[in-house]
Short mmCIF file of C-alpha atoms in Angstrom, two decimals:
data_model
loop_
_atom_site.label_atom_id
_atom_site.label_comp_id
_atom_site.label_asym_id
_atom_site.label_seq_id
_atom_site.Cartn_x
_atom_site.Cartn_y
_atom_site.Cartn_z
CA MET A 182 88.92 96.46 100.82
CA GLY A 183 87.80 99.83 98.53
CA SER A 184 88.42 100.50 95.08
CA ASP A 185 87.21 97.24 93.77
CA ARG A 186 83.79 97.61 95.50
CA MET A 187 81.47 99.20 92.91
CA LEU A 188 78.36 100.94 93.62
CA HIS A 189 74.93 100.59 91.35
CA LYS A 190 73.69 103.92 92.18
CA THR A 191 70.14 104.84 92.11
CA LYS A 192 68.56 108.08 94.56
CA VAL A 193 67.59 105.28 96.94
CA ASN A 194 71.76 105.42 97.87
CA ASP A 195 73.12 108.25 96.43
CA PRO A 196 74.86 110.33 99.75
CA LEU A 197 74.69 113.35 97.39
CA GLN A 198 70.62 113.40 97.26
CA SER A 199 70.49 112.00 100.63
CA PRO A 200 73.41 112.67 103.22
CA VAL A 201 73.38 110.43 106.24
CA GLU A 202 73.58 113.69 109.21
CA PRO A 203 76.70 112.72 112.23
CA THR A 204 76.86 111.77 114.88
CA ARG A 205 78.73 109.82 117.02
CA SER A 206 77.23 106.43 117.46
CA ARG A 207 78.64 102.91 114.95
CA ASP A 208 74.48 102.84 114.11
CA SER A 209 75.62 106.52 112.63
CA ASP A 210 78.99 105.20 110.98
CA ASP A 211 76.73 102.08 109.11
CA ALA A 212 74.01 104.14 108.14
CA HIS A 213 75.99 107.00 106.01
CA LEU A 214 78.38 104.10 105.04
CA ALA A 215 74.95 102.04 104.31
CA ALA A 216 73.96 105.49 102.39
CA LEU A 217 77.47 104.94 99.86
CA GLY A 218 76.27 102.15 99.05
CA TYR A 219 78.50 99.24 101.33
CA LYS A 220 77.91 97.38 104.18
CA GLN A 221 79.61 96.80 107.41
CA GLU A 222 81.97 94.94 106.94
CA LEU A 223 85.65 96.01 108.90
CA LYS A 224 85.22 96.63 112.76
CA ARG A 225 85.07 99.80 113.42
CA ASP A 226 88.01 99.46 115.96
CA PHE A 227 89.64 103.01 115.35
CA THR A 228 88.41 106.04 117.67
CA PRO A 229 89.26 109.64 116.40
CA TRP A 230 93.46 109.82 118.20
CA GLU A 231 94.52 106.27 116.71
CA LEU A 232 92.70 107.39 113.73
CA PHE A 233 95.06 110.49 113.72
CA GLY A 234 97.45 107.76 114.88
CA ILE A 235 97.82 106.24 111.79
CA ALA A 236 98.39 108.87 110.24
CA PHE A 237 100.62 110.73 111.77
CA SER A 238 102.23 107.41 111.93
CA VAL A 239 102.60 106.96 108.06
CA ILE A 240 104.15 110.70 108.03
CA GLY A 241 106.76 109.26 110.73
CA LEU A 242 108.34 112.24 110.10
CA PHE A 243 112.42 112.39 111.27
CA PRO A 244 112.61 108.40 110.24
CA SER A 245 110.97 109.97 106.21
CA ILE A 246 113.19 113.08 106.34
CA THR A 247 116.73 110.94 106.69
CA SER A 248 115.19 108.73 103.91
CA VAL A 249 115.27 111.41 101.44
CA MET A 250 117.58 114.06 102.53
CA ALA A 251 119.95 113.86 100.21
CA PHE A 252 117.01 116.02 97.37
CA SER A 253 117.41 119.27 99.63
CA VAL A 254 121.17 118.26 100.79
CA SER A 255 122.42 118.56 97.10
CA ASN A 256 119.80 120.84 95.37
CA GLY A 257 120.63 123.80 97.69
CA GLY A 258 121.83 122.26 101.23
CA PRO A 259 120.56 124.36 104.25
CA ILE A 260 118.94 127.02 102.21
CA ALA A 261 116.38 124.89 100.31
CA MET A 262 116.48 122.90 103.75
CA VAL A 263 114.31 125.85 105.38
CA TRP A 264 112.50 128.06 102.68
CA GLY A 265 111.39 124.52 100.61
CA TRP A 266 109.83 123.24 103.26
CA ALA A 267 108.62 126.03 104.67
CA ILE A 268 107.14 127.02 100.62
CA CYS A 269 105.20 123.49 100.42
CA GLY A 270 104.10 123.43 103.65
CA PHE A 271 101.17 125.84 102.23
CA PHE A 272 101.14 123.76 99.45
CA LEU A 273 100.31 120.56 101.62
CA MET A 274 98.07 121.78 103.73
CA CYS A 275 95.26 122.88 100.84
CA ILE A 276 95.85 119.48 98.92
CA ALA A 277 94.76 118.17 102.61
CA LEU A 278 92.47 120.60 102.95
CA ALA A 279 90.54 119.62 99.65
CA LEU A 280 91.10 115.72 100.49
CA ALA A 281 89.55 116.56 104.00
CA GLU A 282 86.41 118.24 102.67
CA LEU A 283 85.71 114.75 100.48
CA GLY A 284 86.92 112.51 103.34
CA SER A 285 83.85 114.43 105.94
CA ALA A 286 81.70 114.14 102.30
CA ALA A 287 81.65 110.60 101.44
CA PRO A 288 84.84 108.28 104.24
CA THR A 289 84.77 104.93 102.38
CA SER A 290 87.92 102.83 102.07
CA GLY A 291 87.95 103.78 98.17
CA GLY A 292 87.37 107.12 98.78
CA LEU A 293 89.66 108.38 95.89
CA TYR A 294 88.15 105.61 93.69
CA TYR A 295 84.77 106.11 94.80
CA TRP A 296 84.82 109.83 94.81
CA THR A 297 86.29 110.22 91.18
CA HIS A 298 82.59 107.77 89.92
CA THR A 299 80.49 110.23 92.27
CA PHE A 300 81.97 113.47 90.92
CA ALA A 301 82.97 113.11 87.56
CA SER A 302 80.72 113.43 84.59
CA PRO A 303 78.66 110.44 83.20
CA ARG A 304 80.76 110.29 79.64
CA TYR A 305 84.37 110.01 81.88
CA LYS A 306 83.08 108.89 85.06
CA ASN A 307 84.58 105.32 84.13
CA LEU A 308 87.23 105.96 82.50
CA LEU A 309 88.74 108.47 85.40
CA SER A 310 87.58 106.18 88.73
CA TRP A 311 89.98 103.23 86.13
CA VAL A 312 92.94 105.14 85.85
CA VAL A 313 92.15 106.60 89.51
CA GLY A 314 92.22 102.85 90.76
CA PHE A 315 95.01 102.09 89.36
CA GLN A 316 97.24 105.00 89.85
CA HIS A 317 96.18 104.52 93.59
CA HIS A 318 97.08 100.60 93.39
CA TRP A 319 100.72 101.90 91.99
CA SER A 320 101.46 104.46 94.77
CA ASN A 321 101.77 101.71 96.87
CA CYS A 322 105.09 101.99 95.88
CA GLY A 323 105.49 104.83 98.79
CA VAL A 324 105.52 101.36 100.91
CA ALA A 325 108.34 100.27 99.17
CA GLY A 326 110.17 103.80 99.58
CA ILE A 327 108.92 103.62 103.47
CA ASP A 328 110.73 100.36 103.92
CA TRP A 329 113.56 100.06 101.23
CA GLY A 330 114.61 103.41 103.94
CA CYS A 331 114.10 101.34 107.35
CA ALA A 332 116.95 99.17 105.45
CA GLN A 333 118.91 101.27 104.18
CA GLN A 334 118.82 102.78 108.14
CA LEU A 335 119.39 99.49 109.40
CA MET A 336 123.18 99.33 106.65
CA ALA A 337 124.03 102.74 107.75
CA ALA A 338 123.99 101.66 111.75
CA ALA A 339 125.23 98.32 110.83
CA SER A 340 128.69 100.59 109.12
CA ILE A 341 128.55 103.15 111.93
CA GLY A 342 128.62 100.62 114.44
CA SER A 343 131.28 98.23 112.85
CA ASP A 344 133.69 101.56 112.60
CA LEU A 345 133.14 101.05 108.35
CA THR A 346 134.76 97.67 108.42
CA PHE A 347 130.96 96.63 107.25
CA THR A 348 129.83 97.78 103.87
CA PRO A 349 127.24 97.02 102.82
CA THR A 350 125.97 95.51 99.26
CA ASN A 351 122.60 95.37 96.65
CA ALA A 352 121.75 92.40 97.65
CA GLN A 353 121.90 93.05 101.48
CA THR A 354 119.53 96.01 101.55
CA PHE A 355 117.33 93.99 99.84
CA GLY A 356 117.52 91.24 102.21
CA ALA A 357 117.06 93.39 104.77
CA PHE A 358 114.36 95.11 102.90
CA ALA A 359 112.80 92.00 101.80
CA ALA A 360 112.59 90.89 105.61
CA VAL A 361 111.06 94.32 106.78
CA VAL A 362 108.41 94.02 104.21
CA VAL A 363 107.02 91.02 105.15
CA VAL A 364 107.19 91.36 108.95
CA HIS A 365 104.88 94.24 108.17
CA GLY A 366 102.82 92.21 105.86
CA ILE A 367 101.98 90.05 108.96
CA VAL A 368 101.84 92.91 111.57
CA GLY A 369 99.29 94.45 108.77
CA SER A 370 97.25 90.87 108.56
CA VAL A 371 95.87 90.72 112.51
CA ALA A 372 93.30 92.37 113.88
CA ALA A 373 92.54 96.15 113.68
CA LYS A 374 92.25 96.56 117.43
CA TYR A 375 95.32 95.05 118.07
CA ILE A 376 97.16 98.32 115.83
CA ALA A 377 94.89 100.59 116.34
CA ARG A 378 95.75 100.49 120.93
CA LEU A 379 99.91 100.88 119.44
CA GLN A 380 99.00 104.17 117.49
CA THR A 381 99.29 105.78 121.32
CA ILE A 382 102.86 104.66 121.51
CA TYR A 383 103.19 105.52 117.86
CA VAL A 384 102.73 109.24 117.87
CA VAL A 385 104.52 109.80 121.40
CA LEU A 386 107.48 108.19 120.40
CA ASN A 387 107.49 109.68 116.90
CA ILE A 388 106.56 114.02 118.44
CA LEU A 389 109.50 112.89 121.10
CA LEU A 390 112.16 111.83 118.67
CA CYS A 391 111.13 114.61 117.14
CA LEU A 392 111.60 117.18 119.71
CA GLY A 393 114.75 115.43 120.84
CA ILE A 394 116.53 116.10 117.69
CA ILE A 395 115.25 119.67 117.81
CA ILE A 396 117.07 120.52 121.38
CA ALA A 397 119.55 117.67 121.69
CA VAL A 398 120.92 118.89 118.25
CA PRO A 399 121.95 122.60 118.54
CA ALA A 400 123.28 121.31 122.31
CA ALA A 401 125.75 118.55 121.17
CA THR A 402 127.05 120.02 117.30
CA PRO A 403 130.74 121.65 118.12
CA ASN A 404 130.96 125.17 116.88
CA GLU A 405 133.18 124.02 113.61
CA PHE A 406 129.37 122.87 111.70
CA LYS A 407 127.69 125.90 113.46
CA ASN A 408 126.19 128.30 110.52
CA SER A 409 125.43 131.55 110.46
CA ALA A 410 121.58 132.94 109.62
CA LYS A 411 123.26 134.53 107.31
CA ILE A 412 124.02 131.08 105.64
CA VAL A 413 120.89 129.42 106.97
CA PHE A 414 118.32 132.18 105.49
CA THR A 415 120.07 133.94 102.22
CA SER A 416 121.76 133.24 99.16
CA PRO A 417 124.80 133.25 100.38
CA GLY A 418 124.27 129.42 102.14
CA PHE A 419 123.14 127.65 98.29
CA ARG A 420 125.02 125.09 97.54
CA ASN A 421 123.87 123.06 94.63
CA LEU A 422 125.87 119.91 93.90
CA SER A 423 123.33 118.46 91.36
CA GLY A 424 124.79 120.68 87.95
CA TRP A 425 121.21 122.38 87.20
CA PRO A 426 120.44 126.05 87.79
CA ASN A 427 120.19 127.26 90.65
CA GLY A 428 116.57 128.09 90.69
CA PHE A 429 115.22 124.78 89.37
CA ALA A 430 118.06 122.62 91.93
CA PHE A 431 115.64 124.78 94.47
CA ILE A 432 112.36 123.14 92.85
CA LEU A 433 114.19 119.56 92.86
CA SER A 434 114.36 120.14 96.40
CA PHE A 435 110.91 119.62 97.03
CA LEU A 436 110.96 116.23 96.93
CA THR A 437 111.82 116.25 100.60
CA PRO A 438 109.08 117.29 102.24
CA LEU A 439 106.43 116.02 99.75
CA TRP A 440 107.73 112.71 99.96
CA THR A 441 108.06 113.08 104.23
CA LEU A 442 104.34 114.12 104.26
CA ALA A 443 102.96 112.08 101.30
CA GLY A 444 100.60 110.12 103.91
CA PHE A 445 97.00 112.31 103.25
CA ASP A 446 94.72 109.45 102.22
CA ALA A 447 95.78 106.85 104.88
CA PRO A 448 92.87 108.37 107.22
CA ILE A 449 90.56 107.27 104.92
CA HIS A 450 91.57 103.83 103.27
CA ILE A 451 90.70 102.91 106.72
CA SER A 452 87.52 105.03 107.65
CA GLU A 453 85.55 102.27 107.74
CA GLU A 454 87.11 100.86 110.33
CA ALA A 455 86.54 104.26 112.31
CA SER A 456 84.22 105.54 114.53
CA ASN A 457 82.58 108.72 114.00
CA ALA A 458 84.25 109.09 110.21
CA ARG A 459 82.90 112.15 109.15
CA VAL A 460 84.44 114.29 111.47
CA ALA A 461 87.59 111.59 112.38
CA VAL A 462 88.61 111.28 108.94
CA PRO A 463 88.62 114.93 107.56
CA TRP A 464 91.00 116.28 111.28
CA ALA A 465 92.79 113.57 111.22
CA ILE A 466 94.21 113.97 108.00
CA VAL A 467 94.58 118.08 108.44
CA GLY A 468 95.82 117.87 111.99
CA SER A 469 98.73 114.85 111.24
CA THR A 470 99.44 117.27 107.90
CA ALA A 471 99.39 120.40 109.99
CA ILE A 472 101.75 119.36 113.11
CA GLY A 473 104.00 117.33 110.10
CA VAL A 474 104.52 120.60 109.38
CA VAL A 475 105.29 122.56 112.43
CA LEU A 476 107.37 120.41 113.54
CA GLY A 477 109.89 119.05 110.44
CA TRP A 478 110.14 123.16 109.48
CA GLY A 479 111.66 122.99 113.55
CA ILE A 480 114.03 119.46 112.36
CA MET A 481 115.21 121.57 109.55
CA LEU A 482 115.85 124.85 111.16
CA ALA A 483 117.94 122.38 113.71
CA LEU A 484 120.05 120.90 111.33
CA ALA A 485 120.28 123.93 108.67
CA PHE A 486 121.80 125.12 111.64
CA ASN A 487 124.03 122.43 112.89
CA MET A 488 125.58 120.81 109.83
CA GLY A 489 128.44 123.29 108.54
CA THR A 490 128.64 124.35 104.78
CA ASP A 491 130.73 121.18 103.26
CA THR A 492 127.40 119.94 101.89
CA ALA A 493 129.71 118.00 99.35
CA SER A 494 131.16 115.53 101.77
CA ILE A 495 128.48 115.05 103.68
CA MET A 496 126.91 113.49 100.70
CA SER A 497 129.87 111.42 99.73
CA SER A 498 129.16 109.95 103.45
CA GLN A 499 130.87 106.62 103.42
CA TYR A 500 127.50 105.99 105.74
CA GLY A 501 125.40 105.95 102.53
CA GLN A 502 122.88 108.17 104.38
CA PRO A 503 123.67 112.63 104.64
CA MET A 504 121.79 112.04 107.76
CA ALA A 505 123.66 110.12 109.51
CA GLN A 506 126.92 112.31 108.63
CA ILE A 507 125.05 115.46 109.67
CA LEU A 508 124.05 113.40 113.13
CA PHE A 509 127.65 112.03 113.62
CA ASN A 510 129.30 115.48 113.14
CA SER A 511 126.96 116.51 116.06
CA PHE A 512 126.93 113.01 118.60
CA GLY A 513 130.14 111.08 117.65
CA LYS A 514 129.58 107.42 117.04
CA ASN A 515 128.04 106.26 120.15
CA GLY A 516 125.73 108.64 120.93
CA VAL A 517 124.46 108.51 116.72
CA LEU A 518 124.36 104.54 117.01
CA ALA A 519 121.44 106.12 119.81
CA VAL A 520 119.69 108.10 118.46
CA TRP A 521 120.09 106.15 115.04
CA ALA A 522 118.08 103.22 116.55
CA VAL A 523 115.41 104.92 117.68
CA ILE A 524 114.95 106.57 114.00
CA VAL A 525 115.07 102.87 112.82
CA VAL A 526 112.02 102.00 115.35
CA VAL A 527 110.24 104.31 114.03
CA GLN A 528 110.87 104.16 110.53
CA PHE A 529 109.37 100.37 110.84
CA MET A 530 106.42 101.44 112.70
CA MET A 531 105.77 104.20 109.95
CA GLY A 532 105.95 100.86 107.47
CA MET A 533 103.30 98.71 109.86
CA SER A 534 101.05 101.28 109.40
CA SER A 535 101.27 101.26 105.47
CA VAL A 536 100.76 97.76 104.61
CA ARG A 537 97.46 97.95 107.09
CA ASP A 538 95.73 101.35 104.78
CA GLY A 539 96.97 98.95 101.50
CA ALA A 540 93.49 98.24 100.44
CA LEU A 541 94.49 96.92 96.72
CA PRO A 542 91.72 95.24 95.93
CA LEU A 543 91.25 94.16 92.34
CA SER A 544 89.15 91.12 92.10
CA GLY A 545 86.67 89.44 94.69
CA LEU A 546 89.34 87.48 95.95
CA LEU A 547 91.43 90.60 97.37
CA ARG A 548 88.32 92.22 98.71
CA ARG A 549 87.70 89.46 101.50
CA VAL A 550 88.10 90.07 104.84
CA ASN A 551 89.14 87.56 106.71
CA LYS A 552 86.45 86.28 109.67
CA HIS A 553 88.18 86.07 111.90
CA THR A 554 90.64 89.43 112.23
CA ARG A 555 87.76 91.00 109.94
CA THR A 556 90.94 92.43 107.82
CA PRO A 557 91.63 92.38 104.14
CA ILE A 558 94.56 90.19 104.05
CA TYR A 559 94.49 88.99 100.65
CA ALA A 560 95.17 93.52 99.64
CA VAL A 561 98.09 93.82 102.66
CA TRP A 562 99.58 91.02 101.17
CA PHE A 563 99.16 91.92 97.54
CA SER A 564 100.66 95.38 98.40
CA VAL A 565 103.73 93.38 100.50
CA THR A 566 104.20 91.91 96.60
CA ILE A 567 103.83 95.57 94.80
CA ALA A 568 106.72 96.86 97.72
CA LEU A 569 108.81 93.59 97.15
CA LEU A 570 109.11 93.99 92.90
CA CYS A 571 109.71 97.85 93.28
CA GLY A 572 112.73 97.17 95.53
CA LEU A 573 114.21 94.70 93.12
CA LEU A 574 114.85 98.26 91.03
CA ALA A 575 118.02 98.35 93.88
CA PHE A 576 119.56 96.07 91.31
CA ALA A 577 119.72 98.47 88.13
CA GLY A 578 121.75 101.32 90.62
CA SER A 579 120.90 103.88 93.03
CA ALA A 580 119.22 106.28 90.88
CA ALA A 581 116.92 103.55 89.92
CA ILE A 582 115.72 102.44 92.96
CA SER A 583 115.78 106.48 94.26
CA ALA A 584 112.60 106.11 91.52
CA VAL A 585 110.84 104.79 94.28
CA PHE A 586 110.13 107.70 96.11
CA THR A 587 109.98 110.44 93.50
CA MET A 588 106.84 107.44 91.44
CA GLY A 589 105.12 106.59 94.77
CA ILE A 590 104.19 110.71 94.88
CA ALA A 591 103.52 110.75 91.20
CA ALA A 592 101.02 108.29 91.38
CA GLN A 593 99.52 109.53 94.58
CA TYR A 594 99.31 112.49 92.89
CA LEU A 595 97.41 112.07 89.72
CA ALA A 596 94.92 110.19 91.60
CA PHE A 597 94.42 112.96 94.49
CA ILE A 598 93.67 115.41 91.56
CA ILE A 599 91.18 113.69 89.33
CA PRO A 600 88.37 113.51 92.25
CA ILE A 601 89.41 116.89 93.66
CA SER A 602 89.03 118.13 90.05
CA CYS A 603 85.67 115.77 88.72
CA ARG A 604 83.88 117.76 92.53
CA TRP A 605 84.48 121.19 90.92
CA LEU A 606 84.52 120.11 86.63
CA GLY A 607 82.12 117.20 86.61
CA GLN A 608 78.44 117.19 86.82
CA ASN A 609 77.23 116.74 90.43
CA ASN A 610 75.71 117.86 93.10
CA PHE A 611 77.78 117.62 95.68
CA ARG A 612 76.78 118.15 99.87
CA HIS A 613 79.67 118.82 102.45
CA GLY A 614 79.88 117.28 104.99
CA PRO A 615 80.79 118.45 109.19
CA PHE A 616 84.36 119.53 107.70
CA TYR A 617 83.21 122.91 105.05
CA LEU A 618 85.58 125.39 104.15
CA GLY A 619 82.86 127.67 102.64
CA ILE A 620 84.21 130.33 100.60
CA PHE A 621 87.82 129.09 100.67
CA SER A 622 86.82 125.43 99.26
CA LEU A 623 87.23 126.58 95.71
CA PRO A 624 90.40 128.38 95.47
CA VAL A 625 92.13 126.10 97.99
CA SER A 626 90.51 122.71 95.67
CA ALA A 627 92.28 124.98 92.72
CA ILE A 628 96.03 126.08 94.38
CA ALA A 629 95.92 122.29 95.18
CA ALA A 630 95.25 120.18 92.28
CA LEU A 631 97.65 123.05 90.06
CA TRP A 632 100.58 122.53 92.65
CA MET A 633 100.51 118.86 92.22
CA THR A 634 100.09 118.80 88.41
CA PHE A 635 103.21 121.12 88.32
CA GLN A 636 105.52 119.10 90.73
CA LEU A 637 103.88 115.48 88.23
CA VAL A 638 106.03 117.67 85.74
CA VAL A 639 109.16 118.13 87.89
CA PHE A 640 109.10 114.69 89.42
CA MET A 641 109.77 112.97 86.04
CA PHE A 642 113.43 115.17 85.91
CA PRO A 643 116.29 113.48 86.73
CA THR A 644 118.53 114.83 89.35
CA ASP A 645 121.30 115.06 86.94
CA PRO A 646 120.50 117.21 83.51
CA ASN A 647 123.08 115.22 81.44
CA PRO A 648 122.10 111.83 82.55
CA THR A 649 123.50 108.39 81.97
CA ALA A 650 121.37 104.82 82.18
CA ALA A 651 122.95 105.25 85.69
CA THR A 652 121.39 108.58 86.76
CA MET A 653 118.25 108.14 84.44
CA ASN A 654 115.39 109.37 86.53
CA TYR A 655 113.29 106.21 85.80
CA SER A 656 110.50 106.92 87.44
CA THR A 657 109.23 108.06 83.72
CA VAL A 658 109.33 105.03 82.12
CA VAL A 659 108.13 103.26 84.89
CA TRP A 660 105.22 105.75 86.09
CA GLY A 661 104.63 106.97 82.82
CA GLY A 662 104.47 102.73 81.12
CA VAL A 663 101.64 101.69 83.94
CA LEU A 664 99.64 105.09 83.19
CA VAL A 665 99.83 103.89 79.30
CA LEU A 666 99.29 100.53 79.89
CA SER A 667 96.20 101.33 82.28
CA LEU A 668 95.13 102.92 79.31
CA ILE A 669 95.39 100.42 76.48
CA TYR A 670 93.69 97.71 79.04
CA PHE A 671 90.64 100.20 79.55
CA TYR A 672 90.58 100.94 75.44
CA PHE A 673 91.36 97.09 74.06
CA PRO A 674 89.08 95.86 71.62
CA LYS A 675 86.27 93.58 72.87
CA TYR A 676 87.94 92.27 76.04
CA GLY A 677 88.62 96.22 77.63
CA GLY A 678 87.15 97.66 80.68
CA ILE A 679 84.77 100.22 78.10
CA TYR A 680 82.91 97.17 77.81
CA TRP A 681 82.49 95.97 81.04
CA PHE A 682 83.60 99.03 84.14
CA THR A 683 80.66 100.72 85.46
CA GLY A 684 81.91 101.54 88.38
CA PRO A 685 81.62 100.90 91.96
CA VAL A 686 79.49 98.19 93.12
CA SER A 687 77.25 98.10 95.88
CA THR A 688 78.27 95.03 98.83
CA LEU A 689 74.37 95.47 100.58
CA GLU A 690 72.98 92.94 100.73
CA ASP A 691 69.85 94.11 99.36
CA SER A 692 71.44 95.68 96.51
CA ASP A 693 69.20 93.50 94.50
CA SER A 694 66.57 95.81 94.90
CA PHE A 695 68.02 98.24 92.97
CA ARG A 696 68.80 96.40 90.12
CA SER A 697 65.73 97.12 88.86
CA ASP A 698 64.85 98.54 84.51
CA VAL A 699 65.56 102.08 85.25
CA HIS A 700 68.75 101.14 86.52
CA ALA A 701 69.86 98.95 83.71
CA ASP A 702 68.13 101.49 81.25
CA GLU A 703 71.50 104.18 83.17
CA LYS A 704 74.51 101.61 83.86
CA ASP A 705 73.86 101.03 79.50
CA SER A 706 73.70 104.30 79.38
CA SER A 707 77.01 105.22 81.45
CA ILE A 708 78.66 102.36 78.51
CA GLU A 709 77.50 103.97 75.96
CA LYS A 710 78.89 107.61 76.59
CA ALA A 711 81.97 106.29 77.42
CA ARG A 712 82.16 104.20 73.83
CA SER A 713 81.62 107.26 72.01
#
């Protein structure tokens, strides 16, 4: 639901002026949502634990690492895997903490969009929230990335099981991808209470898989693939296959942890379905990220010590997946098939959670809530459609489909940077929620915004310093094109958003009472400031 609901703000319903004190009652959740300008349309079926489960399931730690392992293996090998994850872990926690504060202050399913319009200066709030809305919609390429990874893993399992007599084509992989996406759309359309009850299973499977890898890989790997601490932690272990200078190659390896731990906003988008949202939402964001950082580093250590030094052969694996080759070297055919089956199941569960938090409304139709399931079915299937369109990049080559991973993060990061920055740079009276960092709030927000800005630039570089049509990073074209087109649409003469877009609209049944002459003046003033 979230991002196209527009709030006609007055002092009556401005949460910055009249915050609701948090309690664990659903009445308090509904009252605070009303203070934000929205009526309760979704059922609050998610407990705090289940909200955490959604966040951790979206991360899907080991399957996510499996999908993007190539970025670390080819841009530094063991050193990039271990030190790259550790460095990114610090900055990822800063992002999680900065978003958690905003989620605690105003937990609504359109959080990023809503926060931007609420905290930005009057002259820029319409434009910035417009950009955030479009970028957030496009960040659902992340759903495509998750399901494409699942399809690749299915194809890899088929190759391993057939002793390489089966080699999947792009069309076959796309067919598996489309089937996974459609099934996720069906699951995401059911009543939220059923998805909520599955979260314990998701969390347990995720953690058991991670711990199993951390314990089993060192125990099963033959001595010929064992690496010393010198190889794992120091410069002799650096393996650069990219062609870029070592320093920049190391930075490119960051895409593995950055894409893996990119589910920060999942709890935000289902905050209107969670009980005690002002506390549960921030702790779901922070808790899932912190556990992901720690367990992920453990996985990277286990793999780095037990992958050998021949990263070129890992990257050129006949199974099409670097992780499949590493696990095959450790477990053999039967062992890797058993592990791979669990990876596919957990990856599939990631997609179930991701499609459900899609929340991609662009019109009155897409934001409708089904009266039987109390879920935004149209928004879910719009998310499915976007994912399928992204998957068509597979037919343009491996470099093009790889852009799905970077496009999703780039769009997500821009949608994060703007509200975090507006909180401090805009003209607003921000009042924190129960989750608050105190004197660390500003430096954490600044570090998060600067880090994401830096990474936005890095994401646009190709994996090869001398790119061809086949190795071009198409994120630059597609993501940049979406950004430019959204700006053209906003400023388009006569019909552009600058002439009619005024930000979030209240869904309260008594919202007509807010439409006073004073409010009309404020609305006209907002549009005039945007035009000037």
